[in-house]
N, CA, C and O atoms as a printed pandas DataFrame, in Angstrom:
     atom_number atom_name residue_name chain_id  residue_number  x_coord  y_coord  z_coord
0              1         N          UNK        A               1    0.849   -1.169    0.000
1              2        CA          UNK        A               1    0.000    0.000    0.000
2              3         C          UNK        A               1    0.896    1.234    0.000
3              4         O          UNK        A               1    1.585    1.557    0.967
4              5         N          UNK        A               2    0.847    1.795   -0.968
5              6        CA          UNK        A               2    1.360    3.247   -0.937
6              7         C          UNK        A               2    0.861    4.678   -0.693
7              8         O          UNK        A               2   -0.338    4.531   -0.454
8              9         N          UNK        A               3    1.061    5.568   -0.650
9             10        CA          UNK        A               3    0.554    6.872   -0.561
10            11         C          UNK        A               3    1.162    7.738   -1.840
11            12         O          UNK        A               3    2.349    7.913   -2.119
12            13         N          UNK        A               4    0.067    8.193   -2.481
13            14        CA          UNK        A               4    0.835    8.892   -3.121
14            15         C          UNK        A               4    0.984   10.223   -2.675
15            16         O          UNK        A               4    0.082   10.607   -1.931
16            17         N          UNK        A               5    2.229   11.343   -3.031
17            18        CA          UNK        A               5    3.183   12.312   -2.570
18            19         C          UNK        A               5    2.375   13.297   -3.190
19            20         O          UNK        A               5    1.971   12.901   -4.284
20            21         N          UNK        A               6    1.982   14.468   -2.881
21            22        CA          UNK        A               6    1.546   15.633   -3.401
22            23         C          UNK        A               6    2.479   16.037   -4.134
23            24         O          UNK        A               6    3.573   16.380   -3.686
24            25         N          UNK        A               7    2.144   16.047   -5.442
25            26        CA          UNK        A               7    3.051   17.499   -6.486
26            27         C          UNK        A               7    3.179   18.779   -5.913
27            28         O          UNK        A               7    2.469   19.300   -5.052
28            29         N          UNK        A               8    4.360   19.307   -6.605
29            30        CA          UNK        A               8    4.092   20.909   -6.356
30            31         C          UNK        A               8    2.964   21.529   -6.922
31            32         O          UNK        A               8    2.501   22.506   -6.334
32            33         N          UNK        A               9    2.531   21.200   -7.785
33            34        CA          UNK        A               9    1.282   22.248   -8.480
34            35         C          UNK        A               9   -0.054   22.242   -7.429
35            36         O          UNK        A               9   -0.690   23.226   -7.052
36            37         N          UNK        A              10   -0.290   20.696   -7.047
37            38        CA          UNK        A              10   -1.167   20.348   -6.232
38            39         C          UNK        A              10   -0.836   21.204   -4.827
39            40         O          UNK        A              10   -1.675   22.028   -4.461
40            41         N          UNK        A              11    0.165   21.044   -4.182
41            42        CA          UNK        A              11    0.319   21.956   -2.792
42            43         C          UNK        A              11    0.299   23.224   -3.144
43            44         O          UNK        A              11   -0.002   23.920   -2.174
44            45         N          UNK        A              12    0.555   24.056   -4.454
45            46        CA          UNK        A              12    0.289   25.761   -4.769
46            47         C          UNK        A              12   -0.541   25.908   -4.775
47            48         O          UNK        A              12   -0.992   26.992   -4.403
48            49         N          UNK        A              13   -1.515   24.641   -5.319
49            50        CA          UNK        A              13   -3.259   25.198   -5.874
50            51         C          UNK        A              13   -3.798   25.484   -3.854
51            52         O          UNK        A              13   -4.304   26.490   -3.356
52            53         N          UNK        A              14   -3.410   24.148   -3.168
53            54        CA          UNK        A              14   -3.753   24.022   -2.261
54            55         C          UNK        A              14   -3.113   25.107   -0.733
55            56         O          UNK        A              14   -3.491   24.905    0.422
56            57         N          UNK        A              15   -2.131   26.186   -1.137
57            58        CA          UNK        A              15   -1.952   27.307   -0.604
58            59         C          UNK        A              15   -2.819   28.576   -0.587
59            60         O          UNK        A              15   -3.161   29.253    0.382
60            61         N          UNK        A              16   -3.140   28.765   -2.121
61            62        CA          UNK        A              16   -3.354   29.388   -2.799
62            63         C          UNK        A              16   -4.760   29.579   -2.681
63            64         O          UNK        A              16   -5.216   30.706   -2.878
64            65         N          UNK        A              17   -5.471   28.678   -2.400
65            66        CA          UNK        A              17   -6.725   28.820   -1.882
66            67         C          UNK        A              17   -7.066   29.286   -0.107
67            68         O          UNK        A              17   -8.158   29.573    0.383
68            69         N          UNK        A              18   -5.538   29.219    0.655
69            70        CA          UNK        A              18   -5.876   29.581    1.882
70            71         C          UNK        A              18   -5.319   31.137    1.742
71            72         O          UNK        A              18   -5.533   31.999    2.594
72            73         N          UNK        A              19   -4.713   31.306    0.757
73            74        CA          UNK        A              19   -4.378   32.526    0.251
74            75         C          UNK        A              19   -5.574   33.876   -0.258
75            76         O          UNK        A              19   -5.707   34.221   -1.432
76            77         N          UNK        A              20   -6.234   34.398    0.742
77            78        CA          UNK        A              20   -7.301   35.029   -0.080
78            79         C          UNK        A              20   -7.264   36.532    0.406
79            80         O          UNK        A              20   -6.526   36.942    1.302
80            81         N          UNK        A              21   -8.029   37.179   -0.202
81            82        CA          UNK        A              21   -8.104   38.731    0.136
82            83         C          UNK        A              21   -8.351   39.328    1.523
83            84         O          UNK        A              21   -7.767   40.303    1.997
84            85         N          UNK        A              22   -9.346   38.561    2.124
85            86        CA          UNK        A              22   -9.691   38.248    3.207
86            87         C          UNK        A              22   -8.431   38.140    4.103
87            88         O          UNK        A              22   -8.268   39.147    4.791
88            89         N          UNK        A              23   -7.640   37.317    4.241
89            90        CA          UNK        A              23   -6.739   37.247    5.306
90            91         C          UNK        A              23   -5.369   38.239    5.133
91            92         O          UNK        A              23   -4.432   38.311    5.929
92            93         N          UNK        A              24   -5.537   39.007    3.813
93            94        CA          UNK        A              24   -4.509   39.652    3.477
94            95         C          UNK        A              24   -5.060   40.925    4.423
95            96         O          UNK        A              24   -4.405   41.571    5.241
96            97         N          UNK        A              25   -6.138   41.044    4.141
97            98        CA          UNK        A              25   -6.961   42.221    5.036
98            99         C          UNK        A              25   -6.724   42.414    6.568
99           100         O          UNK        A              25   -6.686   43.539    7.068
100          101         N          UNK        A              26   -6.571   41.311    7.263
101          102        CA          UNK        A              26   -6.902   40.703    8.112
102          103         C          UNK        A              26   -5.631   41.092    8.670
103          104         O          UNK        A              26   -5.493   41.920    9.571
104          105         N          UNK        A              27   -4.426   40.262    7.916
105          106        CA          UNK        A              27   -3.047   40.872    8.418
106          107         C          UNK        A              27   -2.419   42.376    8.344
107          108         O          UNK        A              27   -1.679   42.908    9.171
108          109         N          UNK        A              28   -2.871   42.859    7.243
109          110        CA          UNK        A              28   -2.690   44.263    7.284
110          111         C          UNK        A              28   -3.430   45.743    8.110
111          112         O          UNK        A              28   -3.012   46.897    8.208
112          113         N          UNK        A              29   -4.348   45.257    8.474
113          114        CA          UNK        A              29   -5.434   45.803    9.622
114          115         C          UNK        A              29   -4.763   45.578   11.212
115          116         O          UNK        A              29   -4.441   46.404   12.066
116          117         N          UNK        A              30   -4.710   44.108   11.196
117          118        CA          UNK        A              30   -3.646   44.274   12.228
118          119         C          UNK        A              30   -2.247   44.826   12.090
119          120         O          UNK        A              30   -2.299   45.918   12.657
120          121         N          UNK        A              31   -1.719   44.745   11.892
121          122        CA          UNK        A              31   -0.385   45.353   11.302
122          123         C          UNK        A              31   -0.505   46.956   11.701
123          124         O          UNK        A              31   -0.047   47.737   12.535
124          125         N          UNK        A              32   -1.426   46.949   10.558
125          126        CA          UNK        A              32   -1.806   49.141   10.807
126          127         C          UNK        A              32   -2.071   49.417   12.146
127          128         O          UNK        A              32   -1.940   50.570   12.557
128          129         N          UNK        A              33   -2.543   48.217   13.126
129          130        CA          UNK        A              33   -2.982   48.738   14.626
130          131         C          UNK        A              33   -1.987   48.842   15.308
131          132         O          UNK        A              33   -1.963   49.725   16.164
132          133         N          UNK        A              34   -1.095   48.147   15.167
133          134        CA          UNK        A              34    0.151   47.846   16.157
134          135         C          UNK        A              34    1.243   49.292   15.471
135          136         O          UNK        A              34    1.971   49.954   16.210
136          137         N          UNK        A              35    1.136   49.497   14.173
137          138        CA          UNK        A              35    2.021   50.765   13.836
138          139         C          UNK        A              35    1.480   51.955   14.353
139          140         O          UNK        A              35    2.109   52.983   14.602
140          141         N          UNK        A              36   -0.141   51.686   14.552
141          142        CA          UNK        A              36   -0.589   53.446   15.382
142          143         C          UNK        A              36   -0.565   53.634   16.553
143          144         O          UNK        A              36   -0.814   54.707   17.103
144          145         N          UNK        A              37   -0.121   52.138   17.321
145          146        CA          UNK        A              37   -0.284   52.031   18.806
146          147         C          UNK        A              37    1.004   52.292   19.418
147          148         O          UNK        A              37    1.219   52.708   20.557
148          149         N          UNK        A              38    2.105   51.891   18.206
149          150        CA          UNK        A              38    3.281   52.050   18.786
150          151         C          UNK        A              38    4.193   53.183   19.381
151          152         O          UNK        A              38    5.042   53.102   20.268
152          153         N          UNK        A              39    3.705   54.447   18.515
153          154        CA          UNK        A              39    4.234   55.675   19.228
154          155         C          UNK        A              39    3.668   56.071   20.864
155          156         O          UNK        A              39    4.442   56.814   21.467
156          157         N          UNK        A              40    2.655   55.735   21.483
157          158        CA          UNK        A              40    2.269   55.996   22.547
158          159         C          UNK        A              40    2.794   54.636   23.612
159          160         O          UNK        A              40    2.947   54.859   24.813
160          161         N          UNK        A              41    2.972   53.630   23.194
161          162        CA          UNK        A              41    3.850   52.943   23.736
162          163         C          UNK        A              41    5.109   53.136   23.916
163          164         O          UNK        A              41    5.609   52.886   25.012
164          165         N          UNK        A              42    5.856   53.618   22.872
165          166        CA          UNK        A              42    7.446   53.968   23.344
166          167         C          UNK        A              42    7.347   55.226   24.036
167          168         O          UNK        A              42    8.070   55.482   24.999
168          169         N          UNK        A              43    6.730   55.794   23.714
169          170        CA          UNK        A              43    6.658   57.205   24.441
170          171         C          UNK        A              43    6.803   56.857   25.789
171          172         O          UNK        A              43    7.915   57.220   26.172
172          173         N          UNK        A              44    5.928   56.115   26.991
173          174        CA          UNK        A              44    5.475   56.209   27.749
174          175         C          UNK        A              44    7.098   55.317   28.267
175          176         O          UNK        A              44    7.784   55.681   29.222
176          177         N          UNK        A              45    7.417   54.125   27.361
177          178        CA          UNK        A              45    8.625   53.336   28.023
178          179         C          UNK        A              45    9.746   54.887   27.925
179          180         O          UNK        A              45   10.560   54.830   28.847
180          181         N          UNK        A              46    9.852   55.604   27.437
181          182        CA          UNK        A              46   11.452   56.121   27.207
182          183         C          UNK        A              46   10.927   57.405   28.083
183          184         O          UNK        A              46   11.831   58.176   28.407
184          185         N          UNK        A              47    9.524   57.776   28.545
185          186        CA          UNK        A              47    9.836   58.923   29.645
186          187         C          UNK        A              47   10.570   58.361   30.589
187          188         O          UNK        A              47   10.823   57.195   30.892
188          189         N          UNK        A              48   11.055   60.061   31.263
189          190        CA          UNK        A              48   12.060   59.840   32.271
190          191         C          UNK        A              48   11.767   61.136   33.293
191          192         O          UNK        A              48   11.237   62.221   33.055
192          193         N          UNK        A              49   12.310   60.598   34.489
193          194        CA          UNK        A              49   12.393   61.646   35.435
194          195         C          UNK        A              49   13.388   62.669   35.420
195          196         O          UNK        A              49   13.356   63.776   35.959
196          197         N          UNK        A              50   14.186   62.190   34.795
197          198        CA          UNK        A              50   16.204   62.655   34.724
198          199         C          UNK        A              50   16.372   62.220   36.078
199          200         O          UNK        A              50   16.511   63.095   36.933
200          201         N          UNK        A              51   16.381   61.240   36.353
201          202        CA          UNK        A              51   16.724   61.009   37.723
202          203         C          UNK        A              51   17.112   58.891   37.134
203          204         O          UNK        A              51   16.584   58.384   36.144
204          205         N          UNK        A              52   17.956   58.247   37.946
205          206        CA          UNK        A              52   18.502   57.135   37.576
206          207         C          UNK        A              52   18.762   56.637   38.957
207          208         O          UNK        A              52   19.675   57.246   39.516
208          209         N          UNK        A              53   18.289   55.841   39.545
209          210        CA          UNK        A              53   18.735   55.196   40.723
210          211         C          UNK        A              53   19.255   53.964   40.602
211          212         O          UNK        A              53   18.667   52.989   40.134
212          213         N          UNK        A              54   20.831   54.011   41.201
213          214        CA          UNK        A              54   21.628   52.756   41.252
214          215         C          UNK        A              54   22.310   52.281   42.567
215          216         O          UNK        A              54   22.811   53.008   43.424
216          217         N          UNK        A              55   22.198   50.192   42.561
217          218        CA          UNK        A              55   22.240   50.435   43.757
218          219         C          UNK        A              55   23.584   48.993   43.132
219          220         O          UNK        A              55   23.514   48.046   42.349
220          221         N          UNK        A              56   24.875   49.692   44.193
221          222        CA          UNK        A              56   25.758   48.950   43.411
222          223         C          UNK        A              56   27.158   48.925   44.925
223          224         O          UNK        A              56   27.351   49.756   45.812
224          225         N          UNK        A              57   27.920   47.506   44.609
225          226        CA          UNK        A              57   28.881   47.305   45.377
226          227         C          UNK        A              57   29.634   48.838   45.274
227          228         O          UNK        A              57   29.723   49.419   44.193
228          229         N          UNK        A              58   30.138   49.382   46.488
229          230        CA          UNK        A              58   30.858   50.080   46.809
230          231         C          UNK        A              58   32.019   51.274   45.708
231          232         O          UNK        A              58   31.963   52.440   45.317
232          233         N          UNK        A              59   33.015   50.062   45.577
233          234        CA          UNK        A              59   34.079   50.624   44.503
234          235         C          UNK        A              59   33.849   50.111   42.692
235          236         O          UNK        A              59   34.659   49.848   41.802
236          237         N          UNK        A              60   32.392   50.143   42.746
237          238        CA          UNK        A              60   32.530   49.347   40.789
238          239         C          UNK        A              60   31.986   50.797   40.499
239          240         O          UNK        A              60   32.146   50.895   39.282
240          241         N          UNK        A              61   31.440   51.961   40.937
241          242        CA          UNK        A              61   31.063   52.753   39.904
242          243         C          UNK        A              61   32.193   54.140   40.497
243          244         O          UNK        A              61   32.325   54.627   41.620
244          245         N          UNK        A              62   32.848   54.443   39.218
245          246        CA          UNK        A              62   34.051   55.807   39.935
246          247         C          UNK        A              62   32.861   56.942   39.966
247          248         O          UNK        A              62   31.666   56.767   39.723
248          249         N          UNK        A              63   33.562   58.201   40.351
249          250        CA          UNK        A              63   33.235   59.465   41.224
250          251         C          UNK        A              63   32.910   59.819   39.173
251          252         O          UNK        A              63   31.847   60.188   38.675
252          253         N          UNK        A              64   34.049   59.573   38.541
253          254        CA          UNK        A              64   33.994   60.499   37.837
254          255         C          UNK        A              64   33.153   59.991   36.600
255          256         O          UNK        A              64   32.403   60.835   36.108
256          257         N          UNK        A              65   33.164   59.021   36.156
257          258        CA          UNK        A              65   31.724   57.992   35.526
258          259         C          UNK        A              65   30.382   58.927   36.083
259          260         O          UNK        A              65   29.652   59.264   35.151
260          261         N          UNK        A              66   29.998   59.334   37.243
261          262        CA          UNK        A              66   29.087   59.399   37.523
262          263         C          UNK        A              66   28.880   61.362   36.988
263          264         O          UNK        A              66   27.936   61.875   36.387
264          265         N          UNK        A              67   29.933   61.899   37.415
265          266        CA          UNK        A              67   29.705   62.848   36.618
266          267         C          UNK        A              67   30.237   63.572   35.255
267          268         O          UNK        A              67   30.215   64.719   34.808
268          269         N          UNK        A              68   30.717   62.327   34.839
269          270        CA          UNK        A              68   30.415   62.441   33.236
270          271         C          UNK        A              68   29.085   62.220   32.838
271          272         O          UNK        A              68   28.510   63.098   32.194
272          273         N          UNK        A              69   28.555   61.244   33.111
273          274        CA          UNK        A              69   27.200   60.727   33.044
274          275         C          UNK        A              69   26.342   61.782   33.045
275          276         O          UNK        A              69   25.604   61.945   32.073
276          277         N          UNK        A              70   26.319   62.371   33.778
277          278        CA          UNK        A              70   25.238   64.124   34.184
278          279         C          UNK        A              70   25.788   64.758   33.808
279          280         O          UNK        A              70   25.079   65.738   34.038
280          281         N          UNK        A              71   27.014   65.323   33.088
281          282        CA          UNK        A              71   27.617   66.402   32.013
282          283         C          UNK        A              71   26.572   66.443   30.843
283          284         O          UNK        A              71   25.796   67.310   30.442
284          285         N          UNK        A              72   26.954   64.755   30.333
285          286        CA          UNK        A              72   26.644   64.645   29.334
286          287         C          UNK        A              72   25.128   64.346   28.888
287          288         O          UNK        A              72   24.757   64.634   27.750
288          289         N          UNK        A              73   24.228   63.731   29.869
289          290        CA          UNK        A              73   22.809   63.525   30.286
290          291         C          UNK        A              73   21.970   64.317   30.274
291          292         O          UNK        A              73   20.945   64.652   29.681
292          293         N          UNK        A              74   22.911   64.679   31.431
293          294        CA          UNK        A              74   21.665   65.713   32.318
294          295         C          UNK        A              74   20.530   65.028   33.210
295          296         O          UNK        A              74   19.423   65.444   33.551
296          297         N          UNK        A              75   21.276   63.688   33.494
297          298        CA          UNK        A              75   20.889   62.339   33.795
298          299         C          UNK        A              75   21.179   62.576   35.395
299          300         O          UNK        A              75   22.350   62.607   35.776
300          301         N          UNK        A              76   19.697   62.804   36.675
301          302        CA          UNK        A              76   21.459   63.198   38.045
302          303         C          UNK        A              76   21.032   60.865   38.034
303          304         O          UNK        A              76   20.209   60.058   37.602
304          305         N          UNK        A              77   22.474   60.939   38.939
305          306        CA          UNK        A              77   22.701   59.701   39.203
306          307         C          UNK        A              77   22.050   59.673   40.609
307          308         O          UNK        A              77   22.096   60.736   41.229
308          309         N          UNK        A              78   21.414   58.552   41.236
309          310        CA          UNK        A              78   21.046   58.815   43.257
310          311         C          UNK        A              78   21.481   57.531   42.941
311          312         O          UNK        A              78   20.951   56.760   42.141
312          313         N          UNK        A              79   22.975   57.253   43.953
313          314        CA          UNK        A              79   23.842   56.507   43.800
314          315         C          UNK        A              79   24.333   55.937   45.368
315          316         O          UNK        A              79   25.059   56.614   46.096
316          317         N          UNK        A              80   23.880   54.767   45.697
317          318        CA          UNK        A              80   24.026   54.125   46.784
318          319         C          UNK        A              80   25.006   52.957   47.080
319          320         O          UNK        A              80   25.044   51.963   46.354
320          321         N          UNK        A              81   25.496   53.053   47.755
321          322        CA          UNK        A              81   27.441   52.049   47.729
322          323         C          UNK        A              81   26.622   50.991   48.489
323          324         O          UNK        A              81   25.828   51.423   49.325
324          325         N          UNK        A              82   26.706   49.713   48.314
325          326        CA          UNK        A              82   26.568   48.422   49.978
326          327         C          UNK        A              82   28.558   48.083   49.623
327          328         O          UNK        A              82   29.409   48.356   48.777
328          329         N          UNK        A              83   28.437   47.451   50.726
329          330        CA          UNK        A              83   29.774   46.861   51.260
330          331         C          UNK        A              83   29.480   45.062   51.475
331          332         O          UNK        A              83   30.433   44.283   51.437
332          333         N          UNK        A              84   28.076   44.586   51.691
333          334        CA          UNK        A              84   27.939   43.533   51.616
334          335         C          UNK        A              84   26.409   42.544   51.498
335          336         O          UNK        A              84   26.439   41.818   52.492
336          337         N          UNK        A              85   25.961   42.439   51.217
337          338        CA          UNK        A              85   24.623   41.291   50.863
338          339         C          UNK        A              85   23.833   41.684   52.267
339          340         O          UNK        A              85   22.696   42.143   52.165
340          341         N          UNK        A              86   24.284   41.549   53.259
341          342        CA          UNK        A              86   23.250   42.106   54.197
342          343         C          UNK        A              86   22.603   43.571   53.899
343          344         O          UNK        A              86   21.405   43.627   54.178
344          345         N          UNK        A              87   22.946   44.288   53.591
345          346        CA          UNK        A              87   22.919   45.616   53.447
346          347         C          UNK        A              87   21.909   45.827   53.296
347          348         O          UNK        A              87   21.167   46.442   54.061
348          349         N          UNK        A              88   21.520   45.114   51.724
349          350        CA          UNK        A              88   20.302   44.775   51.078
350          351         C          UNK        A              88   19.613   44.624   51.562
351          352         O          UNK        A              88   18.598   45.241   51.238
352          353         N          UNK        A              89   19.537   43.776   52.639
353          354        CA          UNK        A              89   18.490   43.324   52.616
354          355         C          UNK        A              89   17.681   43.711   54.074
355          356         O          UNK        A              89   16.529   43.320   54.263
């Protein structure tokens, strides 16, 4: 008993019919929603306070990193040293 193998012509015809105007619609409607939605979404991720709070071992961030950072920003840093895992917590 064999099976016979679909041709290519047979699997195009058989795309090609799930292929219709309808779903072209369908994807491009969605598509257009997510491109008009997207500016009020990034907007809202990339506001900022100008303010950056970091909370970091002691000696990993220098004096002067931090005010380059706000030279060039305008970014202030609120910058908190621990010395060890309790600190935290």
């Amino acid at each position: 008993m064999s099976t016979k193998k679909p041709t290519s012509t047979e699997l195009n015809a058989k795309a090609a019919k799930s292929f219709t105007r309808r779903s072209v619609m369908k994807t491009a409607v969605a598509t257009g929603a997510v491109a008009v939605a997207s500016p009020w979404i990034v907007k809202d991720a990339f506001s900022s306070s100008g303010e950056i709070n970091i909370l970091m071992w002691s000696d990993y961030l220098p004096e002067k990193f931090m005010t380059d950072f706000t030279a060039s920003s305008g970014i202030k840093i609120n910058y908190t040293g621990i010395g060890s895992n309790e600190e935290i917590i």
